[in-house]
Tab-separated table of C-alpha atoms in Angstrom:
chain	number	residue	atom	x	y	z
A	1	MET	CA	4.831	-96.582	9.778
A	2	LEU	CA	3.963	-95.190	6.348
A	3	ASN	CA	5.339	-91.751	7.282
A	4	ARG	CA	2.384	-90.149	5.496
A	5	THR	CA	-0.021	-87.313	6.156
A	6	LEU	CA	-3.643	-88.407	6.541
A	7	LEU	CA	-5.949	-86.877	3.959
A	8	MET	CA	-8.789	-85.226	5.831
A	9	PRO	CA	-11.424	-87.890	6.506
A	10	SER	CA	-15.174	-87.620	6.334
A	11	LEU	CA	-17.062	-88.656	9.456
A	12	SER	CA	-20.240	-90.709	9.200
A	13	ALA	CA	-22.918	-91.811	11.606
A	14	SER	CA	-23.280	-95.505	12.372
A	15	LEU	CA	-26.817	-96.844	12.731
A	16	PHE	CA	-28.119	-100.394	12.712
A	17	CYS	CA	-31.492	-99.038	11.618
A	18	LYS	CA	-30.552	-97.865	8.098
A	19	LYS	CA	-32.183	-94.444	7.877
A	20	ILE	CA	-30.230	-93.072	4.915
A	21	ASN	CA	-31.002	-89.421	5.638
A	22	ARG	CA	-29.126	-89.776	8.942
A	23	LEU	CA	-26.053	-91.466	7.478
A	24	GLN	CA	-24.716	-88.621	5.346
A	25	PRO	CA	-20.952	-88.139	5.888
A	26	ILE	CA	-19.624	-84.795	7.131
A	27	SER	CA	-16.170	-83.372	6.543
A	28	PHE	CA	-13.806	-83.526	9.541
A	29	ASP	CA	-13.367	-79.728	9.578
A	30	LYS	CA	-17.123	-79.209	9.998
A	31	VAL	CA	-16.843	-80.905	13.401
A	32	PHE	CA	-13.272	-80.309	14.624
A	33	LYS	CA	-10.810	-77.437	14.181
A	34	PHE	CA	-8.486	-78.509	11.373
A	35	GLU	CA	-5.508	-76.194	12.006
A	36	ARG	CA	-5.783	-76.655	15.764
A	37	PHE	CA	-5.581	-80.429	15.318
A	38	ASN	CA	-2.346	-80.153	13.334
A	39	THR	CA	-0.827	-77.756	15.868
A	40	LEU	CA	-1.654	-79.947	18.869
A	41	CYS	CA	-0.696	-83.234	17.159
A	42	GLU	CA	2.475	-81.961	15.479
A	43	GLY	CA	5.117	-84.706	15.396
A	44	PHE	CA	2.531	-87.438	15.961
A	45	VAL	CA	-0.128	-87.313	13.238
A	46	GLN	CA	-1.014	-84.631	10.665
A	47	LEU	CA	-3.968	-83.965	8.389
A	48	ALA	CA	-3.995	-82.490	4.879
A	49	ARG	CA	-6.766	-81.258	2.578
A	50	TYR	CA	-7.441	-82.852	-0.793
A	51	SER	CA	-6.811	-79.439	-2.351
A	52	ASP	CA	-3.152	-79.791	-1.236
A	53	LEU	CA	-2.559	-82.712	-3.627
A	54	LYS	CA	-0.333	-82.085	-6.642
A	55	ASN	CA	-1.164	-85.301	-8.518
A	56	ARG	CA	-4.567	-86.868	-7.933
A	57	THR	CA	-4.178	-89.562	-10.578
A	58	GLY	CA	-1.195	-91.481	-9.179
A	59	VAL	CA	-3.023	-93.331	-6.388
A	60	TYR	CA	-1.552	-96.597	-5.070
A	61	ASP	CA	-4.184	-99.007	-3.727
A	62	LEU	CA	-2.909	-100.967	-0.722
A	63	ARG	CA	-5.315	-103.885	-0.421
A	64	LYS	CA	-5.889	-105.151	3.084
A	65	GLY	CA	-6.963	-108.631	4.047
A	66	SER	CA	-10.350	-109.308	5.634
A	67	GLY	CA	-12.569	-112.135	6.794
A	68	ARG	CA	-12.938	-114.225	9.948
A	69	LYS	CA	-9.446	-115.779	9.684
A	70	TRP	CA	-7.793	-112.391	9.427
A	71	THR	CA	-5.853	-111.612	12.599
A	72	VAL	CA	-4.148	-108.599	14.144
A	73	GLU	CA	-0.763	-110.250	13.517
A	74	ARG	CA	-1.475	-110.925	9.820
A	75	ASP	CA	-2.809	-107.405	9.416
A	76	LEU	CA	0.379	-105.849	10.795
A	77	GLU	CA	2.667	-108.212	8.867
A	78	GLN	CA	0.951	-107.366	5.568
A	79	LEU	CA	1.426	-103.669	6.237
A	80	LYS	CA	5.149	-104.194	6.953
A	81	GLN	CA	5.626	-106.235	3.769
A	82	SER	CA	3.792	-103.601	1.727
A	83	ILE	CA	6.227	-100.974	2.963
A	84	ILE	CA	9.257	-103.151	2.159
A	85	ASN	CA	8.142	-104.623	-1.178
A	86	GLY	CA	5.456	-102.297	-2.530
A	87	PRO	CA	6.090	-99.309	-4.841
A	88	ILE	CA	4.711	-96.972	-2.170
A	89	ASP	CA	7.422	-94.307	-2.423
A	90	MET	CA	6.628	-93.734	-6.107
A	91	HIS	CA	3.108	-92.510	-5.321
A	92	GLU	CA	1.887	-89.322	-3.725
A	93	VAL	CA	-1.311	-90.937	-2.416
A	94	ILE	CA	-1.828	-94.341	-0.810
A	95	ARG	CA	-5.406	-95.566	-0.536
A	96	MET	CA	-6.232	-98.366	1.898
A	97	VAL	CA	-8.727	-100.720	0.267
A	98	GLY	CA	-10.695	-103.428	2.040
A	99	LYS	CA	-13.759	-104.067	4.173
A	100	ASN	CA	-11.738	-103.409	7.325
A	101	PRO	CA	-8.620	-101.474	6.228
A	102	PHE	CA	-7.092	-101.954	9.673
A	103	LEU	CA	-7.989	-104.030	12.693
A	104	TRP	CA	-7.588	-100.657	14.355
A	105	HIS	CA	-8.386	-101.590	17.951
A	106	GLY	CA	-5.635	-104.223	17.846
A	107	HIS	CA	-2.803	-101.908	16.811
A	108	TRP	CA	-3.440	-98.873	18.984
A	109	PRO	CA	-2.713	-98.679	22.725
A	110	VAL	CA	-5.115	-96.439	24.637
A	111	LYS	CA	-2.389	-93.912	25.557
A	112	ASP	CA	-1.684	-93.225	21.853
A	113	TYR	CA	-5.376	-92.818	21.099
A	114	ALA	CA	-5.546	-90.409	24.044
A	115	ARG	CA	-2.974	-88.222	22.282
A	116	VAL	CA	-5.248	-87.978	19.248
A	117	PHE	CA	-8.219	-87.106	21.467
A	118	GLU	CA	-6.254	-84.253	23.032
A	119	CYS	CA	-5.959	-82.766	19.527
A	120	LEU	CA	-9.688	-82.904	18.754
A	121	VAL	CA	-11.217	-79.480	19.478
A	122	LEU	CA	-14.831	-78.889	18.454
A	123	VAL	CA	-15.543	-76.019	16.076
A	124	ASP	CA	-17.042	-72.976	17.814
A	125	GLU	CA	-20.504	-73.481	16.314
A	126	ILE	CA	-20.924	-76.914	17.908
A	127	SER	CA	-19.364	-76.015	21.274
A	128	LYS	CA	-21.592	-72.921	21.522
A	129	GLU	CA	-24.690	-75.009	20.772
A	130	ALA	CA	-23.688	-77.473	23.492
A	131	ASP	CA	-23.110	-74.585	25.924
A	132	LYS	CA	-26.684	-73.398	25.281
A	133	VAL	CA	-28.058	-76.833	26.161
A	134	VAL	CA	-25.892	-77.125	29.301
A	135	SER	CA	-26.930	-73.607	30.357
A	136	LYS	CA	-30.620	-74.517	29.999
A	137	ILE	CA	-30.145	-77.700	32.061
A	138	ARG	CA	-28.339	-75.832	34.845
A	139	GLN	CA	-30.967	-73.064	34.740
A	140	ILE	CA	-33.683	-75.613	35.521
A	141	GLY	CA	-31.437	-77.063	38.231
A	142	ARG	CA	-31.075	-73.619	39.846
A	143	LYS	CA	-34.847	-73.183	39.896
A	144	LEU	CA	-35.243	-76.561	41.612
A	145	ARG	CA	-32.703	-75.555	44.250
A	146	SER	CA	-34.154	-72.096	44.830
A	147	GLU	CA	-37.363	-73.566	46.207
A	148	PRO	CA	-38.080	-72.911	49.916
A	149	GLY	CA	-35.874	-74.895	52.251
A	150	MET	CA	-33.208	-75.632	49.630
A	151	GLY	CA	-30.755	-72.881	50.656
A	152	SER	CA	-28.534	-71.246	48.048
A	153	SER	CA	-25.206	-71.908	46.366
A	154	LEU	CA	-22.968	-69.859	44.110
A	155	ARG	CA	-21.660	-72.885	42.219
A	156	PRO	CA	-23.465	-74.067	39.036
A	157	ALA	CA	-26.377	-76.424	39.635
A	158	PRO	CA	-25.146	-80.004	39.020
A	159	TYR	CA	-26.813	-82.379	36.578
A	160	VAL	CA	-26.714	-86.063	35.620
A	161	ALA	CA	-26.499	-87.105	31.949
A	162	VAL	CA	-27.791	-90.546	30.980
A	163	HIS	CA	-27.088	-92.011	27.544
A	164	ILE	CA	-30.306	-93.968	27.564
A	165	ARG	CA	-30.078	-96.603	24.835
A	166	VAL	CA	-33.635	-97.727	24.170
A	167	GLU	CA	-33.995	-96.594	20.534
A	168	ILE	CA	-35.343	-98.856	17.778
A	169	ASP	CA	-31.968	-99.516	16.167
A	170	TRP	CA	-30.266	-100.363	19.464
A	171	MET	CA	-32.937	-102.697	20.847
A	172	ILE	CA	-32.969	-104.735	17.613
A	173	HIS	CA	-29.193	-105.007	17.557
A	174	CYS	CA	-28.474	-105.571	21.255
A	175	LYS	CA	-30.890	-108.503	21.528
A	176	LYS	CA	-29.216	-110.189	18.538
A	177	LEU	CA	-25.828	-109.462	20.100
A	178	GLU	CA	-26.878	-111.011	23.431
A	179	GLN	CA	-28.057	-114.164	21.644
A	180	ARG	CA	-24.861	-114.408	19.574
A	181	SER	CA	-22.402	-113.692	22.395
A	182	GLY	CA	-24.202	-115.355	25.290
A	183	VAL	CA	-23.748	-112.149	27.324
A	184	SER	CA	-26.826	-110.884	29.172
A	185	GLN	CA	-25.451	-107.480	30.235
A	186	ILE	CA	-25.982	-105.575	26.984
A	187	CYS	CA	-29.636	-104.563	26.693
A	188	SER	CA	-31.304	-102.609	29.494
A	189	SER	CA	-34.974	-101.728	29.727
A	190	LYS	CA	-36.099	-98.216	30.574
A	191	GLN	CA	-37.223	-99.431	33.998
A	192	GLU	CA	-33.877	-101.078	34.770
A	193	ILE	CA	-32.005	-97.901	33.798
A	194	ILE	CA	-34.269	-95.739	35.973
A	195	GLU	CA	-33.872	-98.066	38.973
A	196	ARG	CA	-30.089	-98.219	38.721
A	197	VAL	CA	-29.600	-94.469	38.264
A	198	GLY	CA	-31.775	-93.975	41.355
A	199	LYS	CA	-29.355	-96.102	43.409
A	200	ILE	CA	-26.342	-93.835	42.936
A	201	ILE	CA	-25.462	-92.765	46.484
A	202	ASN	CA	-25.079	-89.086	47.453
A	203	LEU	CA	-26.958	-87.654	44.482
A	204	GLU	CA	-27.696	-84.045	45.423
A	205	ALA	CA	-31.474	-84.180	44.936
A	206	PRO	CA	-33.324	-82.433	43.549
A	207	ILE	CA	-31.200	-82.766	40.426
A	208	VAL	CA	-31.841	-82.621	36.689
A	209	VAL	CA	-31.297	-85.864	34.748
A	210	TYR	CA	-30.617	-85.109	31.075
A	211	LEU	CA	-31.598	-87.994	28.792
A	212	ALA	CA	-29.310	-88.178	25.763
A	213	VAL	CA	-31.363	-90.124	23.254
A	214	ALA	CA	-32.047	-90.107	19.503
A	215	ASP	CA	-35.634	-88.893	19.773
A	216	ASN	CA	-36.541	-89.731	16.166
A	217	LEU	CA	-35.608	-93.383	16.686
A	218	LEU	CA	-37.778	-93.870	19.782
A	219	ASN	CA	-40.872	-96.060	20.092
A	220	ASP	CA	-41.300	-95.234	23.804
A	221	SER	CA	-42.743	-91.810	24.614
A	222	SER	CA	-42.789	-92.416	28.385
A	223	LEU	CA	-39.108	-91.794	29.161
A	224	LEU	CA	-39.943	-88.961	31.556
A	225	SER	CA	-42.137	-91.058	33.850
A	226	GLY	CA	-41.231	-93.444	36.672
A	227	TRP	CA	-38.139	-91.653	38.020
A	228	ASN	CA	-37.377	-91.500	41.759
A	229	LYS	CA	-38.476	-88.454	43.713
A	230	GLY	CA	-35.834	-85.739	43.442
A	231	LEU	CA	-34.616	-86.900	40.016
A	232	VAL	CA	-36.101	-84.565	37.398
A	233	PRO	CA	-35.744	-86.049	33.905
A	234	CYS	CA	-35.430	-83.765	30.868
A	235	GLU	CA	-34.998	-84.390	27.177
A	236	LYS	CA	-34.596	-82.014	24.246
A	237	LYS	CA	-38.262	-81.233	23.736
A	238	ASN	CA	-39.307	-80.441	27.299
A	239	LEU	CA	-36.046	-78.529	27.821
A	240	GLY	CA	-37.033	-76.318	24.906
A	241	VAL	CA	-33.774	-76.983	23.020
A	242	ASP	CA	-35.085	-79.313	20.297
A	243	GLY	CA	-34.847	-76.386	17.867
A	244	ILE	CA	-31.062	-76.312	18.419
A	245	TYR	CA	-30.783	-79.948	17.388
A	246	LYS	CA	-33.273	-79.939	14.510
A	247	LYS	CA	-31.288	-77.419	12.468
A	248	HIS	CA	-28.282	-79.770	12.371
A	249	PRO	CA	-27.705	-83.163	10.692
A	250	TYR	CA	-27.750	-86.310	12.808
A	251	LEU	CA	-23.981	-86.483	13.273
A	252	ILE	CA	-23.767	-82.895	14.574
A	253	GLN	CA	-26.657	-83.602	16.946
A	254	SER	CA	-24.571	-86.482	18.325
A	255	ALA	CA	-21.544	-84.198	18.681
A	256	ILE	CA	-23.629	-81.719	20.709
A	257	ASP	CA	-24.936	-84.511	22.962
A	258	ASN	CA	-21.404	-85.866	23.360
A	259	GLU	CA	-20.299	-82.488	24.740
A	260	VAL	CA	-23.347	-82.167	27.022
A	261	CYS	CA	-22.691	-85.645	28.469
A	262	SER	CA	-18.959	-85.003	28.821
A	263	LYS	CA	-19.607	-81.858	30.889
A	264	ALA	CA	-22.166	-83.486	33.207
A	265	ASP	CA	-21.360	-83.779	36.908
A	266	ILE	CA	-22.316	-87.464	36.702
A	267	PHE	CA	-22.531	-89.566	33.546
A	268	VAL	CA	-24.332	-92.904	33.183
A	269	GLY	CA	-24.095	-94.937	29.981
A	270	ASN	CA	-23.976	-98.392	28.405
A	271	SER	CA	-20.555	-100.071	28.290
A	272	PHE	CA	-21.377	-101.754	24.956
A	273	SER	CA	-21.971	-98.376	23.309
A	274	THR	CA	-19.055	-96.655	21.547
A	275	PHE	CA	-20.707	-93.279	22.267
A	276	SER	CA	-20.828	-93.980	26.024
A	277	SER	CA	-17.316	-95.473	26.032
A	278	HIS	CA	-15.782	-92.404	24.401
A	279	ILE	CA	-17.478	-90.073	26.878
A	280	VAL	CA	-16.072	-92.106	29.794
A	281	PHE	CA	-12.686	-92.003	28.041
A	282	GLU	CA	-12.848	-88.170	27.891
A	283	ARG	CA	-13.981	-87.934	31.513
A	284	THR	CA	-11.181	-90.261	32.650
A	285	GLN	CA	-8.698	-87.990	30.863
A	286	LYS	CA	-10.139	-84.943	32.663
A	287	MET	CA	-9.967	-86.738	36.004
A	288	MET	CA	-6.342	-87.759	35.506
A	289	ARG	CA	-5.331	-84.231	34.470
A	290	MET	CA	-6.663	-83.110	37.860
A	291	GLY	CA	-4.395	-85.615	39.625
A	292	SER	CA	-6.916	-88.341	40.440
A	293	THR	CA	-5.976	-91.911	39.519
A	294	SER	CA	-9.184	-93.799	40.289
A	295	SER	CA	-12.927	-93.233	40.532
A	296	CYS	CA	-13.638	-96.811	41.542
A	297	LYS	CA	-13.998	-96.411	45.302
A	298	ASN	CA	-17.113	-97.119	47.319
A	299	GLU	CA	-19.196	-98.799	44.648
A	300	ASN	CA	-22.100	-96.383	43.936
A	301	GLU	CA	-20.955	-93.399	45.991
A	302	VAL	CA	-20.147	-90.118	44.236
A	303	ASP	CA	-16.763	-89.317	45.764
A	304	VAL	CA	-14.666	-87.846	42.922
A	305	GLN	CA	-15.071	-85.312	40.156
A	306	TRP	CA	-16.256	-86.626	36.749
A	307	PRO	CA	-17.663	-89.969	38.036
A	308	SER	CA	-19.144	-92.292	35.415
A	309	TYR	CA	-21.288	-95.432	35.660
A	310	ALA	CA	-22.439	-98.296	33.418
A	311	TYR	CA	-26.137	-98.973	33.943
A	312	ASN	CA	-26.005	-102.290	32.051
A	313	ILE	CA	-23.687	-103.807	34.702
A	314	ALA	CA	-24.978	-104.221	38.259
A	315	ALA	CA	-22.708	-103.275	41.153
A	316	GLY	CA	-22.747	-105.797	43.975
A	317	GLU	CA	-25.693	-106.293	46.288
A	318	SER	CA	-27.017	-102.760	45.808
A	319	ASN	CA	-27.853	-103.565	42.156
A	320	GLY	CA	-26.934	-99.989	41.276
A	321	PRO	CA	-24.869	-99.062	38.209
A	322	GLN	CA	-21.231	-100.172	38.147
A	323	LYS	CA	-18.617	-97.418	38.460
A	324	TRP	CA	-16.719	-96.970	35.212
A	325	MET	CA	-13.425	-95.486	34.109
A	326	THR	CA	-11.099	-96.190	31.180
A	327	ASN	CA	-7.933	-98.197	31.720
A	328	MET	CA	-5.501	-95.726	30.152
A	329	SER	CA	-2.607	-98.219	30.265
A	330	ASP	CA	-4.380	-100.891	28.191
A	331	SER	CA	-2.476	-102.098	25.120
A	332	SER	CA	-5.592	-102.318	22.942
A	333	LEU	CA	-8.428	-99.986	22.015
A	334	ARG	CA	-10.910	-102.832	22.404
A	335	VAL	CA	-11.829	-101.554	25.878
A	336	ILE	CA	-13.209	-98.326	24.397
A	337	SER	CA	-14.411	-99.632	21.064
A	338	TYR	CA	-17.736	-101.241	20.309
A	339	ASP	CA	-18.838	-104.536	21.951
A	340	SER	CA	-17.094	-104.416	25.334
A	341	ASN	CA	-18.099	-104.678	28.969
A	342	ALA	CA	-14.471	-104.235	30.053
A	343	ILE	CA	-14.656	-101.414	32.570
A	344	SER	CA	-11.651	-101.062	34.831
A	345	CYS	CA	-13.728	-100.599	37.990
A	346	LEU	CA	-14.702	-104.278	37.920
A	347	GLY	CA	-12.571	-105.939	40.588
């Protein structure tokens, strides 16, 4: 609507437990390929560097409304009026000012957001680090399957990735959120997660279960115990890849884990987590590119490529995790933004 190029944003981690050393912002081009983004998103959205500006002093502040009474409709109307009545064309730079510059999930349909995602390509350093972690996981999987009586296969050993949300910051926040919203399907204990993952039908045991978790925010050191026979849990330290993560800031660590989870044969996450929701979004995109339209058949049975599950929502009488895919035709991003248990496999 503004017909403007977006000045390259900084990305920042979001934690409810305010550990300042983990909240440092990182430039977009340290995570994603800048030129590649502009090539892939040409004609839709473009990025520019601050060094491209000719006049840094003539900034026009476009103040956005905020507060509980602020609605999607008022937000959009104010933007339209600013374009019509404001002196926007006289300024090289427009700066959106306000607590919530846009009610972003209200204005964007999922299919448009998907176009942006198609343009996001990780820089080589991060993708190579993720490949090392995936390779280590599959290496352990091959060893499990090379034991006597297991036969042999030329295809890569499969693995399950579980975004296991039991960290300090999450458990504090999710309990408050359950009380405030009256929804009981947000928090999940370690035991509940383990039980539900174990009820996914047709898991090719023995199989490695990678636990994507912020290790430094954990109070529970027993994540590797209590799993069903045939499910072999691994986290960064016992995989021997913690050194890969430690040399990077928190946000890059999350980017590596995002890639590891996205590439997993099976992914299990929490539907109220933005991290989990975006991984399912990516996996749904992959599935649809391969011609599949639904992964919602047969409750807990693995019957398609890139299946995903929500462990915080029980599936029928089996009490296993609910199958999960993104509704790509939804008119709002709310289904893949924070605070949602809207998963299109719920019938």
